[in-house]
Every structure is written in C-alpha cells, then in structure tokens.
Amino acid sequence: MENVTFTPFYRHNNNVYHLEGFQPAIVDAEYLHHLGVSVCPSQDTLDGLVRGSRLFAQRLKEKTLVPKNTFRIEETDPDTVKTEIHNYTGRCPTLTYEINPVRGCTVGCLYCLVTDGVHEQPLVALDNYHLYVRNLLDEHNGKGSKNANHYYYFSPKTEAFQEASLLPGIAHRVLQEFIDHFKRNPDSQARLFIASKAGTKHLLYEYEGVSILDLFEQLKGKMQFNTSVSIMPKAMRDLIEPAAAPIEERLKAVELCRQRGVQANSALVQPILTPYLTDEHITQFFDALKEAGIINYKPEFLTACMENLAMLGQYLAFFDPSLERQLYDDYLRPSNADHRKQRGRTAPDRDTSIRYIRKMMQYTETLGMSTSICYWVRKQLGISEDVIPIINKNGFQCLGYQSELFKHD
C-alpha cells in the first residue's frame, strides 16, 4: 500500500472555498417562496433540500467539498473482482462491461452521478487491475469464447484518465491489455468505449516513455473516444468541475485523437443545467463542437438527489438568483417526483426535458449533427424512433456507441 500526493494537471482560478460574498443558505419552503419559485414541492422534497443545505454548509466549513490531492495505491485479486455490466435498462445495443480501476475520482465534479458530489471517501487506485481486464477479455472475447459483440466501457464510475490512474501507469496498462488481446485474437469483437473529460495533458502523459495517445493509436478501428463536455459558462464549469480540463483542452484532445486515426467524433453533453440552455449558449457550445469535428452528441440533463440539488442551486444563485429559481421550477414539481434515473436521482420536468431536447436538435440539425438518446430517456419521455432513430444516420446509438465499429473486421 502506497500513498501518493500530486499536483493536478489543470487548475482553475475559481475556488469553491473562496467565493467572495458567498454565504450558504437553508433551502426550505420560505427560501423558495422568497426566491419566487412557482411550484409547491412535497414535504419529502423539502426535507431533502434542507438536509442538503445543512450538509453543504458543513462541508464548506470543513473544506471537504473537493477531493484531496492524494490517493492510495493498492492491489486486488484479479480473480475476485466483481464483473459489472453497464446496462441499466436491459435494452442497451450490445452487452457492455465496465472497467473501473479507481475507487473515487480526483476530478471532483460537484454534480457527480456516482457520489452525488460527495468526495470525502479515500481515493484508491488498483495497481494490478489490468490483470482483471485480461481475464475479462479472455473470457468473453478470447479463444474458445462465443466472441460476441461486446463493448468495454472505460470508465463509467470514475474519470478514466485522472492522476490516480495515470501517474502509476494503471490506465496505460489497461489499454495495453486491449492491444495484447487483439494480437492474440485478431478476430475479436471486443470494442473499447471511452467517455472522458481528459485534456491534452492527460492524453500526452507518458508512462515508461509511452503516452495514452500512443496507445490509442494502436487501438484505432477498435475503440472510440467520447469527450464529455457541458453547456455552461466557464466560471460555473470551473467551479463545479474543480480538477477537470478546460473545455478548450478537451476539444483539443478530440482533435489529437482524430489526427492519430482514432474515432473521436461523438460527445457526451453532460450535465445539462436547464437554466443555461439559452439560444446564445446553445449556439456557442455546438459551434465549438462542430469545429472540433463532433458529428454526434448524447444530451444528458443534470440528474440529482434533492440534497445535491440544494447545493447546485446555490452555486447558480451566486451568479444569478433567477437561475436558481428556474432550476427549482424545472425539478421540484410534485408531478415530477417519479421522473428518476439510476440511484433515484431526479431529472427535469418531462415537458421541459422534451422542449429542450427539441430546441437543441433544431439547431444541431443545421450543423449536420445527429443525436443519441438512451432507452431509459426514450421510455420516460415517450420519444419515438420517428424523432430519434435507435441507430441514427451517423451510425451512433444509445450512449453514443458507434455501430460501425463492429463492421470493419
């Protein structure tokens, strides 16, 4: 066991602990009324907002909102690692296995879908996790296996290319396992799907003289790299994504991948905060994606528990109280209480979600971009294939999986 202290690859000027004039509040019924929120949330919803407000104030005071710049390196027994399947709905286009070599995340997104923005747990990097990946690939796509079409998602529960996976060479070894697998099994139908907030510094980081980008190049035709970006002003993005690469760096990373022949033309657009979906923001954001070569995107609205929503709303209020009011109006309707995603997180009001999806599509269609929507969202919102085909004209589906990857060999 080894503890590692590091300097983040990227730093932002905004600091969650030093917001001039910011004071946490208790988001209760009186607060919502004073703010001008038009909906009347249930008592359970109000209780969650109050709990979240108190937790936020405590974490702000104790400075536990952002992960510490340290992680612990451990080893695992590759034969006992639990195989996790990334298929929440039972309707994903092909079986997808998760690759999660780090417990926790050094990026520290305050809306984190896995931890609801709580980053107080110790960060643990599994040094020999690549041996588990080797076993997984051999079992499902090696000699003697059925060798079906399988995606391997690196990494849905944490950032694939963070300091905790890069500095010890863990991410490099995971990618090398895929390279070695294809050498042993040239007809393998395993395909690597990566969703990441990585910037150029992450992809160019070398371990033993080899960069992540060098390894990507050896996997071209058998992997796709999806950048993960959000529609919001820089000040807000830097505040709630404390150690993520700036959006400009993420789009440069996309371009570096494409220069090496790696498929990197689809994006996860998340989290979408509805108050920022103005015509101006939509135009600026998608124009930048188009310039970087993005031809497909998967929009994901912010989903949050009420405790987390109370914190994020107050950050919005720091910039403009009307933004906080709109956030609560979009999420707190009693009729919206059952509009939930994994782990019980609440999504925006259904009619609001549909309206904004159509608004984004109306503009992105003029740019030649296609849209991917997962089965859960389709079912919740009643979106038909007439609106968004299961496999769109650019070959993407669901999370943004590229179906053409299985037709090259």
GROMACS .gro file of C-alpha atoms in nm:
model
  409
    1MET     CA    1   0.000   0.000   0.000
    2GLU     CA    2   0.140   0.339  -0.102
    3ASN     CA    3   0.007   0.692  -0.063
    4VAL     CA    4   0.070   0.939  -0.345
    5THR     CA    5   0.034   1.317  -0.326
    6PHE     CA    6   0.015   1.500  -0.658
    7THR     CA    7  -0.035   1.835  -0.827
    8PRO     CA    8  -0.346   1.839  -1.051
    9PHE     CA    9  -0.277   1.856  -1.424
   10TYR     CA   10  -0.516   2.152  -1.450
   11ARG     CA   11  -0.603   2.427  -1.203
   12HIS     CA   12  -0.884   2.684  -1.219
   13ASN     CA   13  -0.894   3.037  -1.083
   14ASN     CA   14  -1.236   2.982  -0.929
   15ASN     CA   15  -1.215   2.828  -0.585
   16VAL     CA   16  -1.521   2.684  -0.416
   17TYR     CA   17  -1.381   2.780  -0.077
   18HIS     CA   18  -1.316   3.145  -0.166
   19LEU     CA   19  -1.627   3.277  -0.337
   20GLU     CA   20  -1.635   3.644  -0.245
   21GLY     CA   21  -1.952   3.730  -0.057
   22PHE     CA   22  -2.095   3.377  -0.076
   23GLN     CA   23  -2.289   3.251   0.226
   24PRO     CA   24  -2.467   2.912   0.228
   25ALA     CA   25  -2.839   2.921   0.295
   26ILE     CA   26  -3.107   2.680   0.410
   27VAL     CA   27  -3.324   2.596   0.110
   28ASP     CA   28  -3.665   2.546   0.273
   29ALA     CA   29  -4.023   2.647   0.188
   30GLU     CA   30  -3.968   3.007   0.298
   31TYR     CA   31  -3.648   3.034   0.093
   32LEU     CA   32  -3.825   2.900  -0.219
   33HIS     CA   33  -4.118   3.137  -0.169
   34HIS     CA   34  -3.886   3.436  -0.131
   35LEU     CA   35  -3.695   3.328  -0.441
   36GLY     CA   36  -4.021   3.326  -0.639
   37VAL     CA   37  -4.031   2.953  -0.717
   38SER     CA   38  -4.369   2.881  -0.877
   39VAL     CA   39  -4.405   2.513  -0.782
   40CYS     CA   40  -4.503   2.368  -0.445
   41PRO     CA   41  -4.276   2.069  -0.371
   42SER     CA   42  -4.378   1.781  -0.148
   43GLN     CA   43  -4.267   1.761   0.215
   44ASP     CA   44  -4.024   1.480   0.131
   45THR     CA   45  -3.865   1.702  -0.133
   46LEU     CA   46  -3.838   1.994   0.109
   47ASP     CA   47  -3.682   1.768   0.374
   48GLY     CA   48  -3.418   1.660   0.122
   49LEU     CA   49  -3.339   2.021   0.028
   50VAL     CA   50  -3.299   2.117   0.394
   51ARG     CA   51  -3.073   1.817   0.463
   52GLY     CA   52  -2.866   1.904   0.161
   53SER     CA   53  -2.837   2.269   0.267
   54ARG     CA   54  -2.706   2.173   0.610
   55LEU     CA   55  -2.466   1.918   0.468
   56PHE     CA   56  -2.340   2.174   0.216
   57ALA     CA   57  -2.273   2.433   0.488
   58GLN     CA   58  -2.088   2.176   0.696
   59ARG     CA   59  -1.874   2.055   0.406
   60LEU     CA   60  -1.798   2.411   0.301
   61LYS     CA   61  -1.683   2.496   0.654
   62GLU     CA   62  -1.475   2.178   0.688
   63LYS     CA   63  -1.337   2.209   0.333
   64THR     CA   64  -1.445   1.861   0.230
   65LEU     CA   65  -1.624   1.954  -0.093
   66VAL     CA   66  -1.326   1.892  -0.321
   67PRO     CA   67  -1.115   1.573  -0.318
   68LYS     CA   68  -0.774   1.597  -0.156
   69ASN     CA   69  -0.480   1.571  -0.395
   70THR     CA   70  -0.380   1.230  -0.271
   71PHE     CA   71  -0.464   0.869  -0.347
   72ARG     CA   72  -0.370   0.526  -0.219
   73ILE     CA   73  -0.228   0.254  -0.442
   74GLU     CA   74  -0.348  -0.097  -0.362
   75GLU     CA   75  -0.351  -0.433  -0.533
   76THR     CA   76  -0.655  -0.650  -0.590
   77ASP     CA   77  -0.715  -1.017  -0.653
   78PRO     CA   78  -0.799  -1.020  -1.025
   79ASP     CA   79  -0.990  -1.345  -0.986
   80THR     CA   80  -1.235  -1.198  -0.735
   81VAL     CA   81  -1.312  -0.858  -0.892
   82LYS     CA   82  -1.686  -0.837  -0.950
   83THR     CA   83  -1.778  -0.811  -1.318
   84GLU     CA   84  -2.014  -0.519  -1.366
   85ILE     CA   85  -2.240  -0.489  -1.670
   86HIS     CA   86  -2.329  -0.139  -1.785
   87ASN     CA   87  -2.687  -0.200  -1.889
   88TYR     CA   88  -2.929  -0.018  -1.661
   89THR     CA   89  -3.230  -0.057  -1.887
   90GLY     CA   90  -3.189  -0.408  -2.026
   91ARG     CA   91  -3.211  -0.256  -2.373
   92CYS     CA   92  -2.854  -0.141  -2.444
   93PRO     CA   93  -2.748  -0.219  -2.804
   94THR     CA   94  -2.485  -0.471  -2.701
   95LEU     CA   95  -2.351  -0.612  -2.378
   96THR     CA   96  -2.115  -0.363  -2.215
   97TYR     CA   97  -1.867  -0.448  -1.941
   98GLU     CA   98  -1.743  -0.179  -1.704
   99ILE     CA   99  -1.375  -0.104  -1.639
  100ASN     CA  100  -1.332   0.086  -1.311
  101PRO     CA  101  -0.969   0.073  -1.186
  102VAL     CA  102  -1.007   0.363  -0.939
  103ARG     CA  103  -1.248   0.396  -0.648
  104GLY     CA  104  -1.335   0.762  -0.620
  105CYS     CA  105  -1.222   1.038  -0.854
  106THR     CA  106  -0.966   1.318  -0.840
  107VAL     CA  107  -1.169   1.540  -1.079
  108GLY     CA  108  -1.421   1.616  -0.805
  109CYS     CA  109  -1.731   1.715  -1.003
  110LEU     CA  110  -1.983   1.859  -0.759
  111TYR     CA  111  -2.272   1.704  -0.953
  112CYS     CA  112  -2.107   1.359  -0.972
  113LEU     CA  113  -2.356   1.096  -1.090
  114VAL     CA  114  -2.185   0.828  -0.882
  115THR     CA  115  -2.141   1.006  -0.547
  116ASP     CA  116  -2.393   1.293  -0.572
  117GLY     CA  117  -2.099   1.529  -0.542
  118VAL     CA  118  -1.965   1.385  -0.214
  119HIS     CA  119  -1.589   1.328  -0.242
  120GLU     CA  120  -1.486   1.256   0.115
  121GLN     CA  121  -1.406   0.889   0.065
  122PRO     CA  122  -1.039   0.784   0.027
  123LEU     CA  123  -0.924   0.758  -0.336
  124VAL     CA  124  -0.793   0.410  -0.414
  125ALA     CA  125  -0.611   0.313  -0.734
  126LEU     CA  126  -0.586  -0.062  -0.807
  127ASP     CA  127  -0.234  -0.111  -0.939
  128ASN     CA  128  -0.281  -0.457  -1.094
  129TYR     CA  129  -0.637  -0.405  -1.222
  130HIS     CA  130  -0.513  -0.475  -1.575
  131LEU     CA  131  -0.488  -0.844  -1.484
  132TYR     CA  132  -0.862  -0.847  -1.423
  133VAL     CA  133  -0.913  -0.680  -1.763
  134ARG     CA  134  -0.701  -0.954  -1.922
  135ASN     CA  135  -0.920  -1.222  -1.764
  136LEU     CA  136  -1.239  -1.042  -1.867
  137LEU     CA  137  -1.131  -1.009  -2.230
  138ASP     CA  138  -1.016  -1.371  -2.248
  139GLU     CA  139  -1.343  -1.496  -2.100
  140HIS     CA  140  -1.577  -1.306  -2.327
  141ASN     CA  141  -1.376  -1.243  -2.645
  142GLY     CA  142  -1.078  -1.476  -2.633
  143LYS     CA  143  -1.014  -1.813  -2.794
  144GLY     CA  144  -1.291  -2.060  -2.712
  145SER     CA  145  -1.538  -1.786  -2.618
  146LYS     CA  146  -1.853  -1.703  -2.812
  147ASN     CA  147  -1.669  -1.387  -2.920
  148ALA     CA  148  -1.987  -1.182  -2.941
  149ASN     CA  149  -2.000  -0.809  -2.999
  150HIS     CA  150  -1.902  -0.657  -2.666
  151TYR     CA  151  -1.821  -0.304  -2.558
  152TYR     CA  152  -1.588  -0.241  -2.267
  153TYR     CA  153  -1.667   0.096  -2.106
  154PHE     CA  154  -1.364   0.271  -1.956
  155SER     CA  155  -1.483   0.420  -1.721
  156PRO     CA  156  -1.845   0.489  -1.616
  157LYS     CA  157  -1.786   0.526  -1.241
  158THR     CA  158  -1.477   0.748  -1.243
  159GLU     CA  159  -1.261   0.950  -1.480
  160ALA     CA  160  -1.053   0.708  -1.689
  161PHE     CA  161  -0.758   0.947  -1.726
  162GLN     CA  162  -0.715   1.114  -1.391
  163GLU     CA  163  -0.399   1.150  -1.187
  164ALA     CA  164  -0.478   0.837  -0.985
  165SER     CA  165  -0.487   0.621  -1.299
  166LEU     CA  166  -0.215   0.799  -1.498
  167LEU     CA  167   0.069   0.854  -1.250
  168PRO     CA  168   0.104   0.483  -1.150
  169GLY     CA  169   0.058   0.371  -1.514
  170ILE     CA  170  -0.272   0.195  -1.444
  171ALA     CA  171  -0.454   0.347  -1.743
  172HIS     CA  172  -0.158   0.265  -1.966
  173ARG     CA  173  -0.159  -0.098  -1.857
  174VAL     CA  174  -0.536  -0.130  -1.911
  175LEU     CA  175  -0.500  -0.003  -2.268
  176GLN     CA  176  -0.202  -0.231  -2.327
  177GLU     CA  177  -0.419  -0.528  -2.228
  178PHE     CA  178  -0.654  -0.444  -2.515
  179ILE     CA  179  -0.361  -0.413  -2.756
  180ASP     CA  180  -0.223  -0.751  -2.645
  181HIS     CA  181  -0.571  -0.906  -2.660
  182PHE     CA  182  -0.613  -0.810  -3.025
  183LYS     CA  183  -0.269  -0.951  -3.105
  184ARG     CA  184  -0.373  -1.284  -2.951
  185ASN     CA  185  -0.723  -1.268  -3.100
  186PRO     CA  186  -0.721  -1.072  -3.427
  187ASP     CA  187  -1.088  -1.157  -3.494
  188SER     CA  188  -1.207  -1.045  -3.150
  189GLN     CA  189  -1.529  -0.845  -3.146
  190ALA     CA  190  -1.432  -0.661  -2.828
  191ARG     CA  191  -1.455  -0.285  -2.866
  192LEU     CA  192  -1.339  -0.016  -2.625
  193PHE     CA  193  -1.572   0.275  -2.541
  194ILE     CA  194  -1.418   0.566  -2.352
  195ALA     CA  195  -1.604   0.866  -2.212
  196SER     CA  196  -1.369   1.119  -2.058
  197LYS     CA  197  -1.311   1.478  -1.952
  198ALA     CA  198  -0.943   1.440  -2.040
  199GLY     CA  199  -0.747   1.729  -2.186
  200THR     CA  200  -0.429   1.719  -2.392
  201LYS     CA  201  -0.208   1.694  -2.081
  202HIS     CA  202  -0.382   1.369  -1.987
  203LEU     CA  203  -0.360   1.208  -2.330
  204LEU     CA  204   0.003   1.310  -2.378
  205TYR     CA  205   0.111   1.185  -2.034
  206GLU     CA  206   0.386   0.926  -2.074
  207TYR     CA  207   0.447   0.623  -1.855
  208GLU     CA  208   0.772   0.444  -1.930
  209GLY     CA  209   0.807   0.653  -2.245
  210VAL     CA  210   0.461   0.575  -2.390
  211SER     CA  211   0.168   0.818  -2.389
  212ILE     CA  212  -0.203   0.742  -2.368
  213LEU     CA  213  -0.234   0.880  -2.721
  214ASP     CA  214   0.036   0.640  -2.845
  215LEU     CA  215  -0.167   0.350  -2.707
  216PHE     CA  216  -0.488   0.490  -2.858
  217GLU     CA  217  -0.324   0.488  -3.199
  218GLN     CA  218  -0.256   0.115  -3.170
  219LEU     CA  219  -0.626   0.061  -3.098
  220LYS     CA  220  -0.769   0.266  -3.383
  221GLY     CA  221  -1.060   0.093  -3.553
  222LYS     CA  222  -1.136  -0.093  -3.231
  223MET     CA  223  -1.212   0.194  -2.994
  224GLN     CA  224  -1.392   0.526  -2.972
  225PHE     CA  225  -1.313   0.824  -2.756
  226ASN     CA  226  -1.609   1.035  -2.647
  227THR     CA  227  -1.531   1.366  -2.486
  228SER     CA  228  -1.760   1.470  -2.200
  229VAL     CA  229  -1.847   1.841  -2.200
  230SER     CA  230  -2.117   2.065  -2.057
  231ILE     CA  231  -2.318   2.367  -2.171
  232MET     CA  232  -2.245   2.640  -1.917
  233PRO     CA  233  -2.025   2.947  -1.875
  234LYS     CA  234  -1.659   2.892  -1.790
  235ALA     CA  235  -1.694   3.040  -1.441
  236MET     CA  236  -1.964   2.788  -1.344
  237ARG     CA  237  -1.789   2.496  -1.515
  238ASP     CA  238  -1.461   2.567  -1.338
  239LEU     CA  239  -1.643   2.594  -1.007
  240ILE     CA  240  -1.831   2.264  -1.018
  241GLU     CA  241  -1.564   2.066  -1.208
  242PRO     CA  242  -1.268   2.165  -0.987
  243ALA     CA  243  -0.995   1.949  -1.145
  244ALA     CA  244  -1.131   1.888  -1.495
  245ALA     CA  245  -0.956   2.007  -1.808
  246PRO     CA  246  -1.094   2.331  -1.956
  247ILE     CA  247  -1.339   2.268  -2.240
  248GLU     CA  248  -1.088   2.403  -2.493
  249GLU     CA  249  -0.837   2.142  -2.380
  250ARG     CA  250  -1.096   1.863  -2.405
  251LEU     CA  251  -1.178   1.960  -2.763
  252LYS     CA  252  -0.807   1.976  -2.847
  253ALA     CA  253  -0.781   1.622  -2.708
  254VAL     CA  254  -1.055   1.521  -2.954
  255GLU     CA  255  -0.854   1.669  -3.239
  256LEU     CA  256  -0.537   1.489  -3.125
  257CYS     CA  257  -0.725   1.158  -3.134
  258ARG     CA  258  -0.858   1.220  -3.482
  259GLN     CA  259  -0.508   1.313  -3.605
  260ARG     CA  260  -0.396   0.966  -3.494
  261GLY     CA  261  -0.685   0.796  -3.672
  262VAL     CA  262  -0.884   0.729  -3.354
  263GLN     CA  263  -1.261   0.763  -3.373
  264ALA     CA  264  -1.343   1.071  -3.166
  265ASN     CA  265  -1.641   1.241  -3.326
  266SER     CA  266  -1.915   1.187  -3.069
  267ALA     CA  267  -1.964   1.371  -2.739
  268LEU     CA  268  -2.146   1.323  -2.412
  269VAL     CA  269  -2.307   1.658  -2.339
  270GLN     CA  270  -2.345   1.648  -1.964
  271PRO     CA  271  -2.453   1.766  -1.725
  272ILE     CA  272  -2.701   1.997  -1.891
  273LEU     CA  273  -2.827   2.258  -1.645
  274THR     CA  274  -3.154   2.378  -1.793
  275PRO     CA  275  -3.111   2.747  -1.690
  276TYR     CA  276  -2.813   2.768  -1.925
  277LEU     CA  277  -2.996   2.641  -2.234
  278THR     CA  278  -3.035   2.982  -2.391
  279ASP     CA  279  -3.008   3.034  -2.766
  280GLU     CA  280  -2.673   3.206  -2.717
  281HIS     CA  281  -2.523   2.925  -2.509
  282ILE     CA  282  -2.654   2.654  -2.742
  283THR     CA  283  -2.510   2.827  -3.048
  284GLN     CA  284  -2.168   2.894  -2.896
  285PHE     CA  285  -2.138   2.546  -2.750
  286PHE     CA  286  -2.238   2.340  -3.050
  287ASP     CA  287  -2.044   2.561  -3.291
  288ALA     CA  288  -1.731   2.478  -3.088
  289LEU     CA  289  -1.812   2.106  -3.103
  290LYS     CA  290  -1.868   2.126  -3.477
  291GLU     CA  291  -1.531   2.298  -3.524
  292ALA     CA  292  -1.364   2.015  -3.330
  293GLY     CA  293  -1.517   1.756  -3.564
  294ILE     CA  294  -1.805   1.633  -3.347
  295ILE     CA  295  -2.090   1.491  -3.557
  296ASN     CA  296  -2.298   1.324  -3.283
  297TYR     CA  297  -2.390   1.404  -2.925
  298LYS     CA  298  -2.579   1.244  -2.640
  299PRO     CA  299  -2.751   1.507  -2.422
  300GLU     CA  300  -2.777   1.423  -2.052
  301PHE     CA  301  -2.967   1.658  -1.826
  302LEU     CA  302  -2.845   1.702  -1.471
  303THR     CA  303  -2.997   1.432  -1.252
  304ALA     CA  304  -2.960   1.486  -0.880
  305CYS     CA  305  -3.090   1.388  -0.542
  306MET     CA  306  -3.255   1.675  -0.356
  307GLU     CA  307  -2.956   1.709  -0.122
  308ASN     CA  308  -2.728   1.768  -0.420
  309LEU     CA  309  -2.977   1.998  -0.593
  310ALA     CA  310  -2.979   2.234  -0.294
  311MET     CA  311  -2.604   2.278  -0.328
  312LEU     CA  312  -2.601   2.326  -0.706
  313GLY     CA  313  -2.887   2.573  -0.689
  314GLN     CA  314  -2.692   2.794  -0.451
  315TYR     CA  315  -2.393   2.795  -0.686
  316LEU     CA  316  -2.623   2.912  -0.964
  317ALA     CA  317  -2.756   3.185  -0.732
  318PHE     CA  318  -2.402   3.311  -0.681
  319PHE     CA  319  -2.405   3.416  -1.046
  320ASP     CA  320  -2.775   3.498  -1.084
  321PRO     CA  321  -3.064   3.419  -0.841
  322SER     CA  322  -3.303   3.383  -1.135
  323LEU     CA  323  -3.102   3.080  -1.249
  324GLU     CA  324  -3.158   2.909  -0.915
  325ARG     CA  325  -3.531   2.983  -0.936
  326GLN     CA  326  -3.553   2.826  -1.281
  327LEU     CA  327  -3.361   2.518  -1.167
  328TYR     CA  328  -3.609   2.454  -0.886
  329ASP     CA  329  -3.907   2.524  -1.113
  330ASP     CA  330  -3.774   2.261  -1.356
  331TYR     CA  331  -3.711   1.991  -1.093
  332LEU     CA  332  -3.939   2.028  -0.793
  333ARG     CA  333  -4.289   1.975  -0.931
  334PRO     CA  334  -4.470   1.701  -0.733
  335SER     CA  335  -4.577   1.550  -1.067
  336ASN     CA  336  -4.208   1.511  -1.147
  337ALA     CA  337  -4.129   1.307  -0.835
  338ASP     CA  338  -4.126   0.979  -1.030
  339HIS     CA  339  -3.903   1.110  -1.311
  340ARG     CA  340  -3.595   0.938  -1.177
  341LYS     CA  341  -3.282   0.779  -1.315
  342GLN     CA  342  -3.031   0.540  -1.161
  343ARG     CA  343  -3.000   0.550  -0.782
  344GLY     CA  344  -3.316   0.756  -0.753
  345ARG     CA  345  -3.179   1.080  -0.897
  346THR     CA  346  -3.444   1.322  -1.024
  347ALA     CA  347  -3.441   1.455  -1.381
  348PRO     CA  348  -3.603   1.778  -1.502
  349ASP     CA  349  -3.978   1.801  -1.562
  350ARG     CA  350  -4.072   1.580  -1.858
  351ASP     CA  351  -4.228   1.852  -2.071
  352THR     CA  352  -3.929   2.075  -2.002
  353SER     CA  353  -3.688   1.797  -2.100
  354ILE     CA  354  -3.866   1.731  -2.429
  355ARG     CA  355  -3.882   2.101  -2.510
  356TYR     CA  356  -3.509   2.147  -2.456
  357ILE     CA  357  -3.413   1.832  -2.646
  358ARG     CA  358  -3.611   1.962  -2.942
  359LYS     CA  359  -3.451   2.305  -2.900
  360MET     CA  360  -3.100   2.158  -2.915
  361MET     CA  361  -3.187   1.933  -3.207
  362GLN     CA  362  -3.340   2.220  -3.400
  363TYR     CA  363  -3.003   2.394  -3.400
  364THR     CA  364  -2.770   2.095  -3.425
  365GLU     CA  365  -2.953   1.958  -3.728
  366THR     CA  366  -2.843   2.272  -3.913
  367LEU     CA  367  -2.484   2.168  -3.830
  368GLY     CA  368  -2.534   1.813  -3.959
  369MET     CA  369  -2.511   1.664  -3.608
  370SER     CA  370  -2.710   1.359  -3.504
  371THR     CA  371  -2.848   1.296  -3.155
  372SER     CA  372  -2.832   0.979  -2.942
  373ILE     CA  373  -3.083   0.911  -2.665
  374CYS     CA  374  -3.069   0.608  -2.435
  375TYR     CA  375  -3.365   0.374  -2.393
  376TRP     CA  376  -3.445   0.492  -2.039
  377VAL     CA  377  -3.483   0.852  -2.154
  378ARG     CA  378  -3.689   0.744  -2.457
  379LYS     CA  379  -3.924   0.550  -2.235
  380GLN     CA  380  -3.954   0.823  -1.971
  381LEU     CA  381  -4.017   1.097  -2.225
  382GLY     CA  382  -4.211   0.899  -2.485
  383ILE     CA  383  -3.963   0.977  -2.763
  384SER     CA  384  -4.030   0.769  -3.074
  385GLU     CA  385  -3.794   0.646  -3.343
  386ASP     CA  386  -3.953   0.899  -3.575
  387VAL     CA  387  -3.789   1.169  -3.364
  388ILE     CA  388  -3.461   0.996  -3.279
  389PRO     CA  389  -3.382   0.665  -3.454
  390ILE     CA  390  -3.228   0.385  -3.248
  391ILE     CA  391  -2.929   0.392  -3.485
  392ASN     CA  392  -2.901   0.738  -3.636
  393LYS     CA  393  -2.774   0.840  -3.977
  394ASN     CA  394  -2.416   0.868  -3.850
  395GLY     CA  395  -2.419   0.516  -3.702
  396PHE     CA  396  -2.441   0.615  -3.335
  397GLN     CA  397  -2.691   0.482  -3.084
  398CYS     CA  398  -2.787   0.493  -2.717
  399LEU     CA  399  -2.496   0.634  -2.515
  400GLY     CA  400  -2.319   0.726  -2.838
  401TYR     CA  401  -2.193   0.378  -2.924
  402GLN     CA  402  -2.071   0.360  -3.284
  403SER     CA  403  -2.228   0.055  -3.452
  404GLU     CA  404  -1.985   0.076  -3.744
  405LEU     CA  405  -1.700  -0.037  -3.519
  406PHE     CA  406  -1.825  -0.394  -3.550
  407LYS     CA  407  -1.825  -0.391  -3.931
  408HIS     CA  408  -1.459  -0.321  -4.001
  409ASP     CA  409  -1.318  -0.670  -3.943
   0.00000   0.00000   0.00000
